[in-house]
Short mmCIF file of C-alpha atoms in Angstrom, two decimals:
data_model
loop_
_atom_site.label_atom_id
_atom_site.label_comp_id
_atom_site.label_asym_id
_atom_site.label_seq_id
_atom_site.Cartn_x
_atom_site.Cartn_y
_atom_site.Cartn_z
CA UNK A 993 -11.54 -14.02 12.06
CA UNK A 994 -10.52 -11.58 14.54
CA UNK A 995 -13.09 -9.33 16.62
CA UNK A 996 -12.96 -5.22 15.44
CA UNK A 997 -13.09 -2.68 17.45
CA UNK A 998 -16.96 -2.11 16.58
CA UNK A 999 -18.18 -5.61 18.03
CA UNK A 1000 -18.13 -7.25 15.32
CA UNK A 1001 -16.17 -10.17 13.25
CA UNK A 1002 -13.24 -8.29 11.10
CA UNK A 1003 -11.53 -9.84 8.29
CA UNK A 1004 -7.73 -10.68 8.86
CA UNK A 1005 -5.33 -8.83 7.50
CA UNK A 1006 -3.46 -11.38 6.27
CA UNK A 1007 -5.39 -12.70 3.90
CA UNK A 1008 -5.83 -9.40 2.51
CA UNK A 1009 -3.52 -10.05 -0.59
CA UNK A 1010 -5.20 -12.80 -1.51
CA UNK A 1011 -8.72 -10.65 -1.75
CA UNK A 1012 -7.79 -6.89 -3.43
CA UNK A 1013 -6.61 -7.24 -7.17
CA UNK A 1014 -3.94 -4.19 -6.55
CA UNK A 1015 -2.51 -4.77 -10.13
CA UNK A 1016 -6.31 -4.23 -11.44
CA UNK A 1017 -6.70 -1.11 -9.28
CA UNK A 1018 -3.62 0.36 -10.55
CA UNK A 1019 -4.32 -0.59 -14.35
CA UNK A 1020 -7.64 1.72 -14.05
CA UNK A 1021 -5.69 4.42 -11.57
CA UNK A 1022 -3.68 6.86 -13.84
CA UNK A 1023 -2.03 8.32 -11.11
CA UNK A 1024 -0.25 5.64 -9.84
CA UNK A 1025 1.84 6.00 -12.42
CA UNK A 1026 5.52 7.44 -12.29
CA UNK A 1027 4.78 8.20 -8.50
CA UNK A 1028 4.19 6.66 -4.78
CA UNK A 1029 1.10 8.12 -3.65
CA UNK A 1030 0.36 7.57 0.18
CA UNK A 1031 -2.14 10.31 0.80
CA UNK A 1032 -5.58 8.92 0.81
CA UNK A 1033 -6.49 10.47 3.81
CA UNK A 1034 -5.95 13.31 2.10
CA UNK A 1035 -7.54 13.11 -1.32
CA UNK A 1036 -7.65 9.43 -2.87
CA UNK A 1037 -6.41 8.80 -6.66
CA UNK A 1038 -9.58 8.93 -8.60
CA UNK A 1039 -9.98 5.84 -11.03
CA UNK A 1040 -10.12 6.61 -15.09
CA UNK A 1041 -14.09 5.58 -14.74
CA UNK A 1042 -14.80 8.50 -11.89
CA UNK A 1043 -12.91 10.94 -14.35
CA UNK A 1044 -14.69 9.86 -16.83
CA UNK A 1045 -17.99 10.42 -15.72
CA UNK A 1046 -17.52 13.78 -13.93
CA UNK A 1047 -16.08 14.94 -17.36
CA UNK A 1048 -18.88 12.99 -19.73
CA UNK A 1049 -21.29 15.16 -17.93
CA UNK A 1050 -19.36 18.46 -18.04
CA UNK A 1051 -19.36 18.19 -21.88
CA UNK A 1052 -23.30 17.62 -21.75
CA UNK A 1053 -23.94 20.68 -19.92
CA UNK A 1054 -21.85 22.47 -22.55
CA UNK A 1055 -23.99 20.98 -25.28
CA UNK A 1056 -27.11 21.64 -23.42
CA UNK A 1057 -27.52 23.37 -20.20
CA UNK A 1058 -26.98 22.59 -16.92
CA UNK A 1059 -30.74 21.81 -15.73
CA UNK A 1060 -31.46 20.17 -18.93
CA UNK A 1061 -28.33 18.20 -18.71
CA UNK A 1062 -29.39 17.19 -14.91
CA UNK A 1063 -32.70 16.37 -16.14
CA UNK A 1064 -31.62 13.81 -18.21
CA UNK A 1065 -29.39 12.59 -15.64
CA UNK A 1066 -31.64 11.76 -13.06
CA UNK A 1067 -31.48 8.52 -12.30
CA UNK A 1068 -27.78 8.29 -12.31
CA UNK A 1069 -28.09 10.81 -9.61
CA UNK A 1070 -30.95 9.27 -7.78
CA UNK A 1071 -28.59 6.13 -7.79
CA UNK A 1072 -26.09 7.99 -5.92
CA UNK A 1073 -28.38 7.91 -2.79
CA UNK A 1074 -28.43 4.72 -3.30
CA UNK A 1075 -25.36 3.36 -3.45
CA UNK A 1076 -24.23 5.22 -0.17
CA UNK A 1077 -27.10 3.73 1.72
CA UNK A 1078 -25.99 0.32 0.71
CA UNK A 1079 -22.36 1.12 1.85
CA UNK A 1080 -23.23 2.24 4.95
CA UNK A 1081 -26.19 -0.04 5.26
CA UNK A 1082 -28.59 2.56 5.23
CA UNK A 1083 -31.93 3.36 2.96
CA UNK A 1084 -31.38 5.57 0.28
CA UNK A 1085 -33.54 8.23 1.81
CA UNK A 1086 -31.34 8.59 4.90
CA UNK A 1087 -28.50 9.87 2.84
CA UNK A 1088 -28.20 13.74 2.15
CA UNK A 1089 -25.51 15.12 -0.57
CA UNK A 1090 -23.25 18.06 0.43
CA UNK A 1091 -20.17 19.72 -0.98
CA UNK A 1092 -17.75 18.39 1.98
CA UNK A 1093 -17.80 16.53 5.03
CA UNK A 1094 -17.52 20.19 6.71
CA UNK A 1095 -20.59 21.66 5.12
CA UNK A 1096 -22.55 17.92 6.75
CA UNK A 1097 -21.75 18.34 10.35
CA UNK A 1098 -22.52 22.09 9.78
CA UNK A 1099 -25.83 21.11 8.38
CA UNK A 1100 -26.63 18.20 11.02
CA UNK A 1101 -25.51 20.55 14.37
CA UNK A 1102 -27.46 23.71 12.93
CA UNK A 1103 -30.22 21.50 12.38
CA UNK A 1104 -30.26 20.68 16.42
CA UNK A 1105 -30.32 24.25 17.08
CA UNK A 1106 -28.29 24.04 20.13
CA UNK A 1107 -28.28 26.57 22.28
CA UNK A 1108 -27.93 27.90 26.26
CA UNK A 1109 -28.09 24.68 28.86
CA UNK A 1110 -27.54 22.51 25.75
CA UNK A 1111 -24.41 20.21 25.89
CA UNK A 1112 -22.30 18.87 23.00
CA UNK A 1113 -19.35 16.08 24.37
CA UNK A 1114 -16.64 15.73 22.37
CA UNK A 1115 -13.24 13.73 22.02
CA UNK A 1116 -9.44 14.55 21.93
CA UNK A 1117 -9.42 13.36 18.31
CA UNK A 1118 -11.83 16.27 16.76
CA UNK A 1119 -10.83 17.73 13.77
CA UNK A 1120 -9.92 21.45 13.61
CA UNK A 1121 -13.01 22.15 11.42
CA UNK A 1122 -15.47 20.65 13.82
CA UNK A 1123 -13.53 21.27 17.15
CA UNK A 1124 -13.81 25.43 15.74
CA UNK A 1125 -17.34 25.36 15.26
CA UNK A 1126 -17.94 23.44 18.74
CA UNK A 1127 -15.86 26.29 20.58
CA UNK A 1128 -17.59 28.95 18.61
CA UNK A 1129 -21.00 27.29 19.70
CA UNK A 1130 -19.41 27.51 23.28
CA UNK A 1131 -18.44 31.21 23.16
CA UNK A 1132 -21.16 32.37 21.12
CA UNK A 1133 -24.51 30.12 21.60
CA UNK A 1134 -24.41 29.23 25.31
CA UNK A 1135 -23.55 25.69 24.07
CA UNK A 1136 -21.47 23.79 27.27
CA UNK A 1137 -18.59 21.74 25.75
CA UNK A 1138 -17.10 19.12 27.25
CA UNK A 1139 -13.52 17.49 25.69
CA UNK A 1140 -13.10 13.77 27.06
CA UNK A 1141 -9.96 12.51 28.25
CA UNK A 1142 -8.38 9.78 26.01
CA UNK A 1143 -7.58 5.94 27.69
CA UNK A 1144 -4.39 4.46 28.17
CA UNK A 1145 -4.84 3.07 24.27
CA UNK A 1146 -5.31 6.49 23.14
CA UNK A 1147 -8.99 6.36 22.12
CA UNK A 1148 -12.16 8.36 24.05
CA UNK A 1149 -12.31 7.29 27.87
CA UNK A 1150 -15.65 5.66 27.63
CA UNK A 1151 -15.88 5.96 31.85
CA UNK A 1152 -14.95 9.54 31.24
CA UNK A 1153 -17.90 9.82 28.90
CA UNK A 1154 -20.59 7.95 30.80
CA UNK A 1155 -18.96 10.72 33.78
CA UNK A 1156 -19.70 13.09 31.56
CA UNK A 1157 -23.28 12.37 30.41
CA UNK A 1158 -24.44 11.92 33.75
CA UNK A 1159 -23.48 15.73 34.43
CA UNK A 1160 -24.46 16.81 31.29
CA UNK A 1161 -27.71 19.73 31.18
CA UNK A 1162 -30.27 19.83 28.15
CA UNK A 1163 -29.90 18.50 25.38
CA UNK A 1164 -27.10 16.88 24.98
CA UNK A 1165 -24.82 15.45 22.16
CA UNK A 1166 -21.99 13.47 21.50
CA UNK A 1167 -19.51 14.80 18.32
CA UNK A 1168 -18.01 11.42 18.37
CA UNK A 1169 -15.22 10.71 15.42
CA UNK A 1170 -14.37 7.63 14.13
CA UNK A 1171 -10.42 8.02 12.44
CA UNK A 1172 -8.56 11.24 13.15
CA UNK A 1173 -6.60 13.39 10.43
CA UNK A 1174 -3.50 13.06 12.86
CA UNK A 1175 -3.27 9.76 13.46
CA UNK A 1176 -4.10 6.07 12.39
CA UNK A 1177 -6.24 5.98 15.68
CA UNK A 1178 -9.92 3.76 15.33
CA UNK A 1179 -12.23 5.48 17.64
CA UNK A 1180 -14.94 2.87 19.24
CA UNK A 1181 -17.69 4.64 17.66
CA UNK A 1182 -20.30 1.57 18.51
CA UNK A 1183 -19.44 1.47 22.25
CA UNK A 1184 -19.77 5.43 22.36
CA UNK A 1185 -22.90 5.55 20.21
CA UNK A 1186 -23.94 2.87 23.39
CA UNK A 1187 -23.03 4.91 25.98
CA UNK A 1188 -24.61 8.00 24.28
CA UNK A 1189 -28.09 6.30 23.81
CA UNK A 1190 -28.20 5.13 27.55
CA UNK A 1191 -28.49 8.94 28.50
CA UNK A 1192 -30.82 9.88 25.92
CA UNK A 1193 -28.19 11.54 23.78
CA UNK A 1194 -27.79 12.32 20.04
CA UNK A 1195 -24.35 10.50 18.28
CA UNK A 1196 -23.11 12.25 15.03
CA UNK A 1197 -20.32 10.52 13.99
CA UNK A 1198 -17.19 12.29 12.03
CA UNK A 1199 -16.50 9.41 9.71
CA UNK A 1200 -14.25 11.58 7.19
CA UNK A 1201 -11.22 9.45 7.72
CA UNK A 1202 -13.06 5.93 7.86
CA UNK A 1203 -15.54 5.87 5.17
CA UNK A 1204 -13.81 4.12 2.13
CA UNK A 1205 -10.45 2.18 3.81
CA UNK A 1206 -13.43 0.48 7.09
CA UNK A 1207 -16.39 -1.23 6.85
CA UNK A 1208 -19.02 0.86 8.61
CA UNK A 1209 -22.22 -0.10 9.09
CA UNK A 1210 -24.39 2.89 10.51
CA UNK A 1211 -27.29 0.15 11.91
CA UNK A 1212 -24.65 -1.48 13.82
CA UNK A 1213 -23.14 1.80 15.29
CA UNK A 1214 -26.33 2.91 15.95
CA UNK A 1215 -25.65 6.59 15.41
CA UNK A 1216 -28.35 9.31 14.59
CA UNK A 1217 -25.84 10.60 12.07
CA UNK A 1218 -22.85 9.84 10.24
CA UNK A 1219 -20.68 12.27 7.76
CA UNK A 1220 -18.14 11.69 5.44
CA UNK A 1221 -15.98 13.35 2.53
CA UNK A 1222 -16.13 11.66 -0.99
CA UNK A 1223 -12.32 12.57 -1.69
CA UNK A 1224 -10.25 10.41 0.52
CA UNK A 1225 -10.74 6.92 1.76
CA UNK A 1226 -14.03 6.71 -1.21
CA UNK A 1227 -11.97 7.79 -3.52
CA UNK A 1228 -14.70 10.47 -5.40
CA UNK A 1229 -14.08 13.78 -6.81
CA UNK A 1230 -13.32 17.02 -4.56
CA UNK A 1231 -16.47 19.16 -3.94
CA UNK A 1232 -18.52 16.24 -2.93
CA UNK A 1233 -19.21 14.85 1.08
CA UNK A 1234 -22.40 13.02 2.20
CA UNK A 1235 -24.41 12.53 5.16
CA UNK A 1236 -26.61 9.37 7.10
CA UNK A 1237 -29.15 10.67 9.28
CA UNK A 1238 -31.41 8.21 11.21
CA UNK A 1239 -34.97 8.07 9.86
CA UNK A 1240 -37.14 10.12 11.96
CA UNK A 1241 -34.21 11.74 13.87
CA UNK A 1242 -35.10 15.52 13.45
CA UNK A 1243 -39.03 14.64 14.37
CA UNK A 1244 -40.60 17.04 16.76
CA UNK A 1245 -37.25 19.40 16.53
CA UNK A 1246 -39.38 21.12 13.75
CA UNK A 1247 -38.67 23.56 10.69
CA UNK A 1248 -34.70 24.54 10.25
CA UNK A 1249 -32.93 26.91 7.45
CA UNK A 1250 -35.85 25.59 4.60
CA UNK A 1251 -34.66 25.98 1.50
CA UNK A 1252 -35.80 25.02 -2.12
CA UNK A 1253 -34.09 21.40 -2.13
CA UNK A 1254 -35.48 20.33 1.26
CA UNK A 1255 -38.81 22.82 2.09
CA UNK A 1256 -41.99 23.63 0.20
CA UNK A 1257 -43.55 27.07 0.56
CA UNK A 1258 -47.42 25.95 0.73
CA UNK A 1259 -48.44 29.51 1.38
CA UNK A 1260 -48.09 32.88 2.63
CA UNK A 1261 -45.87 32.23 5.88
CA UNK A 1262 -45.85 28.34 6.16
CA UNK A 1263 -43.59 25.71 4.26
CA UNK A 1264 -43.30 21.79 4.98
CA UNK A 1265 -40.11 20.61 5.64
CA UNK A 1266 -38.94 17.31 3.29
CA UNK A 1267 -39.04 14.54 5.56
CA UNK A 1268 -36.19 12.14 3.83
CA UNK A 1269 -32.74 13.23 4.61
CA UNK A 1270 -32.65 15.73 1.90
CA UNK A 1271 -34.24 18.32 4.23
CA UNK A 1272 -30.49 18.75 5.24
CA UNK A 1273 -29.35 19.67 1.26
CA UNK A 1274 -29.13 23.34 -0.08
CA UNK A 1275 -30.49 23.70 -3.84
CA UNK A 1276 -26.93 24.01 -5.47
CA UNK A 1277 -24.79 21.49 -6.07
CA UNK A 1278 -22.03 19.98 -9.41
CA UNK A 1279 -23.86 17.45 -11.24
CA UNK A 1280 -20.89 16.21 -12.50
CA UNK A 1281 -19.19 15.78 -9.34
CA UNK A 1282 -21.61 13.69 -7.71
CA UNK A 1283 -22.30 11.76 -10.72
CA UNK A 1284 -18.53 11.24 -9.86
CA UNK A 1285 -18.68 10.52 -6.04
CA UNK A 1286 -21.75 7.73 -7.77
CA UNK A 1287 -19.27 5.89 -9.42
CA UNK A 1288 -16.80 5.70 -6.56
CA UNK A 1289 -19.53 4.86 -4.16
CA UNK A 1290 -20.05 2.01 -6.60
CA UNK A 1291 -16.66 0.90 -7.11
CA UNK A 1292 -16.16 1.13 -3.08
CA UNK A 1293 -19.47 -1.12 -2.75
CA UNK A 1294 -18.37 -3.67 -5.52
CA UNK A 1295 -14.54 -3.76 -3.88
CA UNK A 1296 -15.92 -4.90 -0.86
CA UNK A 1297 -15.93 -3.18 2.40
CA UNK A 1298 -14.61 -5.87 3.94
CA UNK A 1299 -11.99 -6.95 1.91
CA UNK A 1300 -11.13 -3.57 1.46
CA UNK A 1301 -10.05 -2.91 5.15
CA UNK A 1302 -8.60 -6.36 6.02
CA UNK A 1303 -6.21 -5.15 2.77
CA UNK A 1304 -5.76 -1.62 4.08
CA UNK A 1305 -5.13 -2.46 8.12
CA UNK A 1306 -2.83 -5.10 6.64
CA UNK A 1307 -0.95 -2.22 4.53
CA UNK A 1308 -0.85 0.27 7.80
CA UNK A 1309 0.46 -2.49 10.07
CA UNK A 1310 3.49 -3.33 7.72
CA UNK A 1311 4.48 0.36 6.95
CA UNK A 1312 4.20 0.49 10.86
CA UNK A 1313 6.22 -2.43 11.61
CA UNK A 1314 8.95 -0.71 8.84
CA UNK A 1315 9.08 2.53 10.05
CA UNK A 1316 8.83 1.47 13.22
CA UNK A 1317 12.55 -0.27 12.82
CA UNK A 1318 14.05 3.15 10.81
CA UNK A 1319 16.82 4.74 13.63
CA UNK A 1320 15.77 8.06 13.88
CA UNK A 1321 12.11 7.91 13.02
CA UNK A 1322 9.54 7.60 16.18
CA UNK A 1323 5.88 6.00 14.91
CA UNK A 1324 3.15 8.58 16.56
CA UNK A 1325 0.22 6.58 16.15
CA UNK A 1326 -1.22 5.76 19.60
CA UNK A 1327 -1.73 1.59 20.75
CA UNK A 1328 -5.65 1.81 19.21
CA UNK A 1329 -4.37 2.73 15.84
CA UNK A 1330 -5.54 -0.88 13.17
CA UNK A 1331 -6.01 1.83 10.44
CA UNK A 1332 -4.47 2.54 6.89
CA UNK A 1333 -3.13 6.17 8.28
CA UNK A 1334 0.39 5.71 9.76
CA UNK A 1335 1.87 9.09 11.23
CA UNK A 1336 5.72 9.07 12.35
CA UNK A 1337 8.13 12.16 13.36
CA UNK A 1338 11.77 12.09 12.20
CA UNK A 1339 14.39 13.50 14.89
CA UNK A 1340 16.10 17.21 13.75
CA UNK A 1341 13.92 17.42 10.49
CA UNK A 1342 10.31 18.95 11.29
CA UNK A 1343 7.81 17.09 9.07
CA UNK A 1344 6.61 19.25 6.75
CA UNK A 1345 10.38 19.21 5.68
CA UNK A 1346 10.49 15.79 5.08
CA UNK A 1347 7.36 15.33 3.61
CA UNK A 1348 8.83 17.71 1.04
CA UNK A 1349 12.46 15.45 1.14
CA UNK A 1350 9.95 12.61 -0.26
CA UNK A 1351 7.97 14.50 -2.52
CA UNK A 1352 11.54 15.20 -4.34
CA UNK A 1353 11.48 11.32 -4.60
CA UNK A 1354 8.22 11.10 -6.09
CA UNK A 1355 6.62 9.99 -2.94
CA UNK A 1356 3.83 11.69 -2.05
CA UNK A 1357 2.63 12.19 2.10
CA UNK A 1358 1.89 15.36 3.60
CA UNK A 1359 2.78 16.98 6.94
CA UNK A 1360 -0.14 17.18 9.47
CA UNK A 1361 0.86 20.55 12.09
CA UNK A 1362 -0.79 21.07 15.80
CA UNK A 1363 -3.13 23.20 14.60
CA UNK A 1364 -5.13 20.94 12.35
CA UNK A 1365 -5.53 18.16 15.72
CA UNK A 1366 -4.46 20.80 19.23
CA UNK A 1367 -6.51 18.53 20.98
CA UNK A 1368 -4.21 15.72 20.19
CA UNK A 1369 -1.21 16.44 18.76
CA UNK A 1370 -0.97 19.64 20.76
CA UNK A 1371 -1.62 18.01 24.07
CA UNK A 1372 0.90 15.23 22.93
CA UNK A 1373 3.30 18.13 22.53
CA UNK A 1374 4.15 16.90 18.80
CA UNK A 1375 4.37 20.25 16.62
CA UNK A 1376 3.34 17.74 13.45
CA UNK A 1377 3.92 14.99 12.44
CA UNK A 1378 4.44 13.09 8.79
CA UNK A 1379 1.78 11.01 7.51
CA UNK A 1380 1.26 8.56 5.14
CA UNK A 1381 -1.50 7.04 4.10
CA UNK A 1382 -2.11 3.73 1.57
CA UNK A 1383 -5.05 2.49 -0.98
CA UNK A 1384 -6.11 -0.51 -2.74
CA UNK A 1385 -3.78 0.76 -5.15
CA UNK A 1386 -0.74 0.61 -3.41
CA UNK A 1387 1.89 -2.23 -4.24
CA UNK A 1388 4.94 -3.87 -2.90
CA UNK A 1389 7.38 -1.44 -4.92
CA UNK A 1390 5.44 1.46 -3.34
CA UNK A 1391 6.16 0.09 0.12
CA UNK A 1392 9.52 -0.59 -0.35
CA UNK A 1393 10.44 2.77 -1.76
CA UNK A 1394 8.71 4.84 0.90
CA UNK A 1395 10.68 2.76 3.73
CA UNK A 1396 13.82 3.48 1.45
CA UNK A 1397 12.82 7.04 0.70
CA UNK A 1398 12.31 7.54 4.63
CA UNK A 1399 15.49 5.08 5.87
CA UNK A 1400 18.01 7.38 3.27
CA UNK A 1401 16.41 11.19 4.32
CA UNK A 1402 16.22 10.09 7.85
CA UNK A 1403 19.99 8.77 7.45
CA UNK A 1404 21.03 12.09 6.14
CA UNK A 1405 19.19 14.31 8.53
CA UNK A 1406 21.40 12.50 11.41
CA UNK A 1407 24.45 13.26 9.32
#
């Protein structure tokens, strides 16, 4: 065993092969076929039995409604909740439902009603969704925000953090992220969510990019929250995102944004607010795509977290290691990077033209441009960069022609 960046024992990735049936994943992963997909970071190949459900139920609301139709599923959707908690480690009534990872962290921060003398820390890594709404909570709500320098590995300064939580004012809270979109980089979300709680502070935890490829426990990170997207790294259907929140977290905050799913209107002017999780939800929502995201929580659960990342780390290290040795092609992941997302520049071709050169070869990655990561790839002075990005149903023939596909464009752009 080696020790993970969280603390805690980590599988090694070299007896990942040994643990992930790839041949199995692929035999119930229609898309795998006729193509190399690496782009799970940004929307995972569903599996024949997630299809299958979201369409099973589309066909029942045709025959019978949509409310009757989610009436008679509810159970399968109560067992969503519950098989995110167990992934995470969580109870089922800490986990809230959204339509995107986006529309969580929007629902978490405007919960905290954050506003002048408040303080919201964030790192390099933020994603362009979140680091907007943080600057637009700066120019527009009073909110201070404070970006933290990286370390010489390329994750968040944790001295630089515990600098700036001893200078920060009101309330304060860390927008920590555990994997970036623009790189393979592992944030130490445990350590910050340590140095957070010695000042008192609130951790919500942007776990889009982790959620699905590394095991993450949400009792061992000791967060107050923790979002992620059900289309990449779990593998679910578009449309659907969920959200941990600590039991008790939003006690004594009071009454936010009720609404039907999470408030009750007792009378004239007062309403109680749902105390679970769900006080986060809005009333609408596709039944069939969360049945969906159920199944792929499921299948996530019954792969094993575990085994699941020793595979995946294993996968990013080799493509890594191959690029790496590819004249002309410069890997861009920084030294903290044990993650399935491998991002690499190739010199005189900007990356969104490569990442087109591969498509042509039926290999599928996708360009990742400053202004989805400014914070990082801006400040690194990379305009973009190409990424790739593995699953558990990757195989050797899908290795070997993306460092073929790359070594033969990357031969002819220095031609």
């Amino acid at each position: 065993m080696t020790i993970g960046l969280e603390g805690g024992p980590r599988a090694d990735p070299a007896t990942a092969t040994a643990v992930i049936d790839v041949a199995a994943e692929r035999s119930r992963t229609a898309g795998t076929a006729g193509r190399h997909y690496f782009n799970a970071a940004g929307a995972g190949l569903v599996s024949d039995q997630v299809l299958e459900a979201v369409v099973t139920h589309l066909r029942r609301e045709q025959r019978m409604g949509g409310y009757e139709a989610a009436n008679q599923v509810a159970d399968e959707i109560a067992a969503v909740y519950a098989a995110a908690g167990e992934l995470l480690r969580a109870d089922a009534d800490e986990i809230a439902l959204f339509d995107s990872a986006t529309s969580g962290l929007r629902a978490v921060f405007d919960a905290l009603r954050l506003g002048p003398g408040d303080t919201v820390i964030a790192p390099r890594s933020s994603y362009v969704s979140q680091a907007l709404r943080l600057l637009a909570m700066q120019r527009h709500d009073g909110v201070r925000l404070v970006v933290v320098p990286n370390g010489a590995d390329g994750s968040m300064d944790l001295e630089a953090l515990d600098r700036a939580l001893a200078g920060a004012k009101g309330r304060v809270v860390v927008s920590a992220v555990h994997v970036p979109t623009s790189s393979g980089l592992v944030e130490p979300i445990a350590a910050i969510a340590a140095v957070a709680r010695a000042y008192g502070a609130w951790t919500v935890v942007d776990a889009t990019q982790s959620v699905g490829q590394i095991d993450v426990d949400v009792r061992a990170v000791d967060c107050d929250a923790l979002v992620t997207t059900g289309r990449k790294f779990l593998r679910g259907p578009r449309g659907t995102g969920l959200a941990y929140l600590r039991r008790g977290a939003l006690d004594g905050i009071g009454s936010w944004a009720p609404d039907v799913r999470g408030a009750v209107w007792t009378s004239e002017d007062e309403w109680t607010m749902d105390v679970t999780a769900r006080q986060l939800e809005s009333w609408e929502s596709s039944v069939a795509a969360r049945l969906g995201l159920g199944v792929a929580l499921r299948e996530a659960v019954d792969r094993g977290p575990a085994a699941t990342e020793a595979h995946l780390v294993g996968l990013g290290a080799r493509l890594r290691d191959g690029l790496a040795a590819i004249d002309g092609v410069t890997v861009a992941d920084p030294a903290a990077s044990p993650s399935a997302i491998v991002t690499f520049t190739v010199d005189g071709v900007a990356s969104k033209d490569f990442s087109a050169g591969l498509r042509h070869r039926r290999i599928d990655s996708i360009s990742v441009p400053a202004s989805h990561a400014q914070w990082d790839l801006g400040a690194r002075g990379l305009q973009s960069v190409v990424r790739v990005s593995p699953h558990v149903y990757n195989d050797d023939d899908d290795v070997r022609a993306l460092l073929d596909g790359v070594t033969r464009l990357a031969t002819g752009a220095r031609a």
